[in-house]
Amino acid sequence: MTAKRLKDYGKVNQDKILSFTWENKKYFGYKGDSLAASLLANNINIIGRSFKYHRPRGIMSAGVEESGALVTIGKNEYTDPNVRATSQELYEGLIASGQNAFPNVNFDLGYINNYLSRFFAAGFYYKTFMGLPPFEWGKGTKIWMIYEKLIRKAAGMGKASKMPDPDKYEHANEFCDVLIIGSGPSGIAAAVEAANNNLDVILVEQDHVIGGNLLSNSNFDFEEKKYFLQKAGIKVMTRTTAFGLYDNCVAGMIERVNDHFFLPKNNTPRQRFWTIRSKHIILSTGSLERHIAFNNNDIPGVMTVNAARHYLNRYGVLAGEKIIICTNNDSVFETSILLSKAGAKVKVFDIREKIDENTIKKLNTNNVEIEFNKAPLNIQGNKKVESIDIGIKVGNKYKKVNEEECDLVLISGGWSPVIHLLSHRGIKPKWDKENLCFLPSQSSEPITVAGSAAGIWNNDDCEASGIASGLKAANEIGIKTSDYFFPKQGGWKNPIFPLFEIKSNRSRSKSFIDFQHDVTSDDIRLAHREGFVSVEHLKRYTTLGMANDQGKMGNIIGLSIMADLLQKEISEVGTTVFRPPYTPISIGALAGRNVNKHFRPLRVTPLHDWNLENGAKMIETGLYQRPWYYPKNNEKLADAYIREASSVRKTVGLCDVTSLGKISIQGPDSTIFLNKVYSNAFAKLPINKARYGIMLRDDGLVMDDGTSWRLSENEYFMTTSTAHAAKVMLWLEELLQTRWQNLKVHVTSVSEEWAAVSIAGPKSRDTLSLCVEDPNLISNDNLPFMGLTQTKLNNGIPCRIARISFSGELAFEIYTPSDFAYNMMNILWESAKKFDGCLYGLEALGALRIEKGHVTGAELDGRVTIEDVELGKMASDKKSYIGSAMQKRGVLADKDRETLVGIFPRNKSQTFDAGTIICKKNEIKGYGIGRITSVTYSPGLGHWIGLGFIKGGYTEWKNTIVVGADPVRNKEIDLEIVSPHMFDPKGERLHG
Amino acid sequence: MIRIKCPYCGERDHSEFTYGSDASIEYPNLESNAKDWTEAIFFRKNIYGKQIETWHHTNGCRLWLIIERCTITHKIFSIKPAHPEIHKLLKNQNNI
Amino acid sequence: MTRFNAWNVIKNGLNDQTGWDRQWRDPEPKKEYEIVIVGGGIHGLATSYYLAKNFNIKNIAVLEKGWIGGGNAGRNTTIIRSNYMMPGSHQFYEHSLKLWENLSHDLNYNVMFSQRAHVSLFHSPPARDVAARRYNIMKLHGTDAELWDINKLKKNIPYLNYHNARFPILGAAVQNRAGNARHDAVVWGYARAADQLGVDILQNCEVTNILRTNSNIDGLETTRGIIKAKKIGFAVAGNTSRLWEMTGLGNLPIESHKLQAFVTESIKPLIDQVIVYGVGGAHFYISQSDKGSLVFGGDLDWYKSYAQRGNLPIVQDCAEAAMAILPCLGRIRIVRHWAGVCDMSMDGTFFICNTPIKNLFLNAGWNYGGFKAGPASGWYFADLIANEQPNQIIKNHNLERFEKGINLDERGAGPDPKLHG
């Protein structure tokens, strides 16, 4: 191929020279070039290597359908593998290299596969590599996995970086009346028509300039056109690919904001992921020219006819000097004349018997030779096209009649409308025998297809269909009622002739269908022979259409060969379903800014800063960060939490418990409501009293536990666990709005409105007394266990105080409106310090509650009954409540269920871990007889303790030594089973 | 993206909502036996086609809604608040 | 039938591939079969294979409404593991894993089971302990299971987001024998092997009606005529409820939800294990196919659906989840995404069981986990159909378990089918 840049051609700026690197060598191109155009102009033939046989690949198209020229852009963490050179804009400093080749694409050792290719037919890997050759001896997967290592290394195209992607991405959203995808003649016409009807229009173009196929005309000015459209009020988005259509006319799009610069400019993202919500979508997505399968049709120097026109008129690159065009349709004639005028020697071989005289005359006057009844048989040349064998059809076969020397072969096997986006909506296209392509079927959604995507070939009709689409959208949106008229499909003077494959008698030569994946026509035949005759089986067995281009170039050829083999029509063989995305989309763009620390929102309590200022080490619990422990003098976790828990038992401690869920329950039926929701009795809870409550799910298993405080006759304040706050809220709303619609109750989440601190320990009342305006209110008489009061802290801070204990100590929970949190904590902490108190975190909180046998999420794992956690006595048998009918169904009532117990190591110096399985002494296997759910060092008892479950519970095992098996941590120790109430079993400390 | 016209908030992405379940399920009284409850909780018609279902506008007004939707195409046919009083209220309001 | 081995691959290479036959026949339906399995996915085909192989039953047909392997068999992310812990479920999945280990040899078809390790990350001490419970149970059943601390994890997978993750990575629970496989090969391998044992695989044969007498099913009306059978098995995940409706037996504890999957452009080896994690409401799994594509997925689309296509919020969600632990994936491009319809059961666990109709047997409710289960599913379903009663291992995996209070809920999520991913 001898390409050259022509001064007077193209729409690139030939004054603006850009330098780029290809395979470590510096080259030059022009602003506006695609990388492919620049490579072509620099006469670089071999751009890539194919997947399996490592055959050289050149530029085969001028657009997103490219299956040959896949390159790697960038270096190190900026490495971008598998980029189509045909749609990559050239920029100053671009670094590109070949891929899937060693040492390089020009000379690739992997090409040895090509010589062995006879053994590498479709699906060969299913038939071997299982065991030792030649008869696959052996068992298991060992031998396969040795092969697999080698196969994995050989497979894959480009090489990706393992370093974090340094670029930024973002999400964006937009709404419009009409979204028009594709800015060719029909898209532009549709946009103008829609905008003229006062519709809000977005016109999207994947290329960096608008125009689509108009860009391959010599007289189209894309800048002027864009200006015109924008003046008409149309939002024109270039470098933006609508990659998928989703429900309700929502489109996903990727805008390549900075892929045409070496580095992103001005803190803008590399790419932007748009979600567009529209009322009507017009698909003016154009059509793609097809190849034809014949021997060695993959040699660099073969491309589609329209690609050559595009390179000439858009980029000013004449791709060859001696050009052979092979066709079965009329679309090539204009191009052949253009190429001839540009200085190439052009000869057309048309498979058809004849065409109209006018065209022939026109060709002849422009020095284009044309011969009929002739088709390409084989390309000669190794790394580039040297000549082509041309054959004439004799009966069903072709006979070679001449060999034409050439440096560029252009193929047109017909055109395929781009109906991918419609396919995303589950619309199956129908095969059109006249135009030899799949045409879109009608969608029941407001989606209209216009232009050549609808199988309309000539420019004026494309524009007319665009206008009709714009009017149709206006009608359907309800802006207008007017007639509109869609032109007929087709539009060529002479009918297209079906030519998909030229079968040849030459063996061992390959006719390619999928150029990237090396799927050949023989592979289709083998698939047929082996029974893979449906489209879905065919593509899976041969990998046809599974490469980066997703079969844009080759699928229909494969289908037609299969139809031929089955002696069926293409329509009977079926179509493959195109899946989103239309072209590959980066994971980074889809993730946008929600990466690293921003992956999920961070929830912090209003005391977060206070906690940090006071030395808290934080831990993630769900989306929250909560204080884990407050180390003193570089303490480690173990030392800190033991000190903190001991302090609580000895004096007093403060703990931020704001993350608990909080729900305000209001209305005259609040009491009835709570009594139905909780398993324990709430009907007679007095005002200014709180109660611990357990909620079951519909299926009778425990959902969550918490407290509810009766603030007044008709108002309660509910707390839930941190983990289940959202779930409980949703649940209460569901019950009130869908099941118990007669109850007059309103629930409101007030989790964010209140900050909460637990103050626990024998000195807690003393501490608190110094902080409240009226200490008398919190005396034992005025505020007994489970009592509550609404009062003020010093400085007039409003608060709710309840005497609730999770630690088993005399304790209070103090809630203030979040804005006062900081001040509340300061006051409390100042006071606590006077009693030698401490701040304690989640770890100490855990230690204290485990000592007391109080359960949390570790125990309430969604599979336990209220009896399992030894709280059965709380459940009321005098009323019905959610889950009451179900909680004792079948085996849930069994006596030997795994029930909550306390656990000691037999040897008190030993430690153990949660997740340990409890087994009988001589039966350390299977599911065991129980499990350990929580463990801690108990400052109160002076050794490690745990909570867990064992079949039959404490009474069954109290005198038996069992084994804690923790094989994944290589631990196994003897255990004693004790009552879950391990510390202060009588609960005397509660009362201070 | 399914777009749901919330009767209170207006048209929103379905990702603001939480799908509940088949709204034709009639939950038994709390007093009913385990057999009835088992049928209601665990067994589903699992309709292929148009079904009536509940959704919750979790990141919005927090109304539970009754939506008629096709489970094959996701097309929505009708939307109303699950609570009849709220339904009435919004209807009246919208008429003003 | 030409055996699959290197010898024949070479021979046919020299022979223009002319020595290969159809991998399975395309027979006309007979009027009557001993056993008819409805559903030509992995489960149905495997069932027919084990019925023929283990019980020497010759007269079997598998009915497939489209092309075999066209449902979830061809839509999943091909992960194979046995890290289940509920009674019976663990033994079942471990049995499946053992069948997988020798499946290529057994079927004479390379299903490419790659035991490259399944690495399940944890992000907090409580999550580590929950994993420890599960992996201890595995270990106590003789199944391989490991807990990796952060150092071992870093050594094995150095490129995770250790420095800047929203939820810090603390370690991983690992099953080394777990991995992935080539999903289509499993379908075709079972089909070919079953066919060789005389099973009729009837494609484009959709059941349109069920011919029922009082206590039995006589036969099935299909798009290829009436087919009678002495015993009938359903294995049509995704469509179970629709088929079940024809039996008139009422409702099933199943709701259909769709699960999306994603595949990227092919790249040179990047990820060598199956990596999964779940934290902060996210759920994510990824592995690299032998061809070089990254295959990944996450949560359900969160609403009931029979559509085999997904919506954008979960596309975004999965991409975010990918970037959260693998920040190197930013520049990798997705080349295709799709959805499959899952039978989500009310406790996240499957059914292989008798039904109120004596000669009808049910295989359903695979949730996310049907692919790995395939071989054992076929094995136990064949066992059930042949013996007419379930094997001890799966004696509770039936429709009555809810009424009986038997809990097989691996997640403890309760009776909300969408929560059992």
XYZ file of N, CA and C in Angstrom, chain A residues 683-777:
285
model
N -48.518 -2.463 75.617
C -49.818 -1.832 75.814
C -49.854 -0.959 77.063
N -49.082 -1.383 78.077
C -49.228 -0.657 79.338
C -47.972 0.085 79.761
N -47.150 0.402 78.800
C -45.940 1.154 79.140
C -46.332 2.565 79.578
N -45.978 2.934 80.839
C -46.376 4.256 81.308
C -45.586 5.362 80.613
N -46.168 6.554 80.657
C -45.455 7.725 80.139
C -44.199 7.922 80.974
N -43.117 8.370 80.289
C -41.818 8.543 80.930
C -41.149 7.240 81.342
N -41.508 6.180 80.620
C -40.812 4.909 80.801
C -40.325 4.432 79.435
N -39.204 3.749 79.457
C -38.678 3.131 78.240
C -38.742 1.616 78.401
N -38.729 0.932 77.288
C -38.742 -0.530 77.365
C -37.879 -1.100 76.250
N -37.157 -2.159 76.619
C -36.408 -2.905 75.618
C -37.406 -3.729 74.817
N -37.256 -3.763 73.517
C -38.216 -4.513 72.720
C -37.533 -5.320 71.627
N -38.196 -6.428 71.268
C -37.663 -7.246 70.182
C -38.705 -7.351 69.085
N -38.252 -7.057 67.863
C -39.138 -7.174 66.698
C -38.815 -8.452 65.965
N -39.854 -9.145 65.552
C -39.660 -10.310 64.704
C -40.013 -9.942 63.265
N -39.524 -10.753 62.358
C -39.941 -10.616 60.961
C -41.257 -11.370 60.784
N -41.833 -11.222 59.631
C -43.041 -11.974 59.304
C -42.856 -13.469 59.509
N -41.642 -13.952 59.259
C -41.421 -15.393 59.365
C -41.129 -15.839 60.789
N -41.218 -14.934 61.760
C -41.107 -15.318 63.161
C -39.690 -15.317 63.700
N -38.707 -15.004 62.848
C -37.328 -14.932 63.335
C -37.024 -13.486 63.735
N -35.982 -13.324 64.540
C -35.705 -12.007 65.109
C -35.199 -11.046 64.028
N -35.817 -9.866 63.965
C -35.381 -8.844 63.017
C -34.392 -7.886 63.677
N -34.803 -7.328 64.811
C -33.967 -6.301 65.433
C -34.401 -6.115 66.884
N -33.501 -5.541 67.658
C -33.892 -5.176 69.021
C -33.582 -3.705 69.234
N -34.184 -3.137 70.257
C -33.970 -1.717 70.531
C -34.831 -1.322 71.724
N -34.963 0.000 71.890
C -35.819 0.450 72.980
C -36.858 1.402 72.428
N -37.979 1.481 73.126
C -38.962 2.507 72.790
C -39.340 3.253 74.056
N -39.374 4.565 73.931
C -39.610 5.423 75.093
C -40.963 6.099 74.921
N -41.760 6.045 75.962
C -43.056 6.726 75.841
C -42.897 8.157 76.335
N -42.943 9.094 75.411
C -42.726 10.495 75.764
C -44.009 11.146 76.238
N -45.125 10.707 75.683
C -46.419 11.247 76.086
C -47.454 10.201 75.715
N -48.687 10.528 75.913
C -49.766 9.592 75.617
C -49.618 9.040 74.195
N -49.360 9.916 73.249
C -49.396 9.519 71.844
C -48.057 9.650 71.132
N -46.983 9.699 71.898
C -45.697 9.839 71.223
C -44.644 8.934 71.845
N -43.958 8.216 70.957
C -42.860 7.347 71.389
C -41.593 7.731 70.642
N -40.505 7.343 71.244
C -39.185 7.548 70.631
C -38.532 6.168 70.585
N -38.309 5.679 69.372
C -37.792 4.315 69.229
C -36.324 4.352 68.843
N -35.528 3.490 69.429
C -34.163 3.321 68.946
C -34.022 1.927 68.352
N -33.206 1.848 67.320
C -32.945 0.554 66.677
C -31.440 0.339 66.661
N -31.034 -0.848 66.238
C -29.600 -1.073 66.082
C -29.090 -0.204 64.933
N -27.802 0.068 64.946
C -27.198 0.852 63.868
C -27.409 0.168 62.523
N -27.170 -1.136 62.503
C -27.210 -1.879 61.243
C -28.605 -1.906 60.640
N -29.629 -1.970 61.467
C -30.968 -2.172 60.935
C -31.842 -0.921 60.929
N -31.234 0.234 61.167
C -32.017 1.462 61.286
C -32.901 1.699 60.057
N -32.292 1.607 58.875
C -33.052 1.904 57.660
C -34.115 0.835 57.415
N -33.724 -0.392 57.706
C -34.630 -1.508 57.456
C -35.875 -1.418 58.342
N -35.675 -1.073 59.599
C -36.801 -0.986 60.529
C -37.731 0.154 60.118
N -37.141 1.271 59.732
C -37.941 2.423 59.316
C -38.832 2.051 58.129
N -38.223 1.433 57.128
C -38.952 1.009 55.927
C -40.082 0.052 56.300
N -39.774 -0.815 57.232
C -40.708 -1.849 57.682
C -41.917 -1.222 58.377
N -41.652 -0.264 59.246
C -42.762 0.385 59.952
C -43.655 1.141 58.964
N -43.007 1.793 58.002
C -43.790 2.509 56.985
C -44.624 1.542 56.151
N -44.040 0.408 55.837
C -44.773 -0.585 55.045
C -46.013 -1.058 55.812
N -45.807 -1.362 57.090
C -46.930 -1.849 57.899
C -48.046 -0.810 57.950
N -47.659 0.442 58.178
C -48.677 1.482 58.342
C -49.367 1.842 57.025
N -48.584 1.841 55.940
C -49.169 2.313 54.679
C -49.844 1.210 53.878
N -49.386 -0.042 54.072
C -49.962 -1.098 53.232
C -50.787 -2.132 53.996
N -50.488 -2.351 55.293
C -51.215 -3.419 55.974
C -52.220 -2.927 57.003
N -51.786 -1.968 57.780
C -52.644 -1.522 58.883
C -53.075 -0.081 58.620
N -53.788 0.072 57.532
C -54.082 1.428 57.051
C -55.050 2.181 57.961
N -55.720 1.453 58.853
C -56.652 2.147 59.752
C -55.962 2.735 60.981
N -54.699 2.371 61.202
C -54.011 2.897 62.390
C -53.592 4.343 62.149
N -53.890 5.173 63.136
C -53.516 6.581 63.005
C -52.167 6.789 63.676
N -51.156 6.535 62.906
C -49.794 6.645 63.434
C -48.923 7.256 62.348
N -48.007 8.094 62.759
C -47.033 8.608 61.799
C -45.633 8.308 62.321
N -44.799 7.801 61.431
C -43.420 7.531 61.841
C -42.477 8.443 61.073
N -41.462 8.919 61.761
C -40.477 9.807 61.143
C -39.095 9.383 61.606
N -38.204 9.261 60.653
C -36.834 8.963 61.057
C -36.206 10.226 61.629
N -35.690 10.121 62.859
C -35.018 11.271 63.463
C -33.578 10.911 63.833
N -33.058 9.919 63.109
C -31.693 9.452 63.408
C -30.672 10.577 63.347
N -30.835 11.470 62.386
C -29.849 12.532 62.207
C -30.097 13.697 63.163
N -31.312 13.752 63.716
C -31.677 14.916 64.531
C -31.100 14.856 65.938
N -30.802 13.656 66.378
C -30.382 13.486 67.761
C -28.978 12.900 67.864
N -28.210 13.474 68.756
C -26.919 12.879 69.102
C -27.112 12.130 70.416
N -26.388 11.050 70.583
C -26.624 10.234 71.764
C -25.309 9.782 72.393
N -25.302 9.841 73.697
C -24.129 9.376 74.440
C -24.606 8.430 75.525
N -23.894 7.343 75.664
C -24.185 6.451 76.784
C -23.191 6.798 77.888
N -23.704 6.934 79.097
C -22.828 7.199 80.225
C -23.055 6.071 81.226
N -22.000 5.291 81.457
C -22.181 4.047 82.198
C -21.115 3.887 83.263
N -21.497 3.255 84.358
C -20.552 2.971 85.438
C -21.108 3.439 86.760
N -20.531 2.955 87.855
C -21.050 3.320 89.177
C -21.073 4.837 89.409
N -20.200 5.552 88.739
C -20.172 7.007 88.953
C -20.992 7.766 87.914
N -21.802 7.050 87.180
C -22.490 7.730 86.078
C -23.501 8.748 86.580
N -24.203 8.413 87.651
C -25.180 9.381 88.141
C -24.472 10.625 88.686
N -23.371 10.357 89.394
C -22.599 11.484 89.922
C -22.114 12.376 88.788
N -21.634 11.727 87.751
C -21.144 12.492 86.607
C -22.262 13.327 86.003
N -23.368 12.678 85.788
C -24.481 13.336 85.135
C -25.076 14.453 85.993
N -25.056 14.216 87.306
C -25.629 15.208 88.224
C -24.972 16.568 88.061
N -23.676 16.551 87.756
C -22.968 17.818 87.589
C -23.321 18.513 86.282
N -24.023 17.769 85.421
C -24.261 18.302 84.066
C -25.690 18.753 83.844
N -26.615 18.286 84.646
C -28.017 18.657 84.410
C -28.402 19.859 85.258
N -29.341 20.589 84.740
C -29.776 21.776 85.474
C -30.392 21.389 86.811
N -31.157 20.302 86.800
C -31.803 19.879 88.039
C -31.431 18.439 88.353
N -30.371 18.243 89.157
C -29.873 16.896 89.453
C -30.942 16.026 90.096
N -31.862 16.654 90.724
C -32.915 15.923 91.403
C -33.704 15.026 90.449
N -33.786 15.498 89.205
C -34.564 14.751 88.206
C -33.994 13.374 87.916
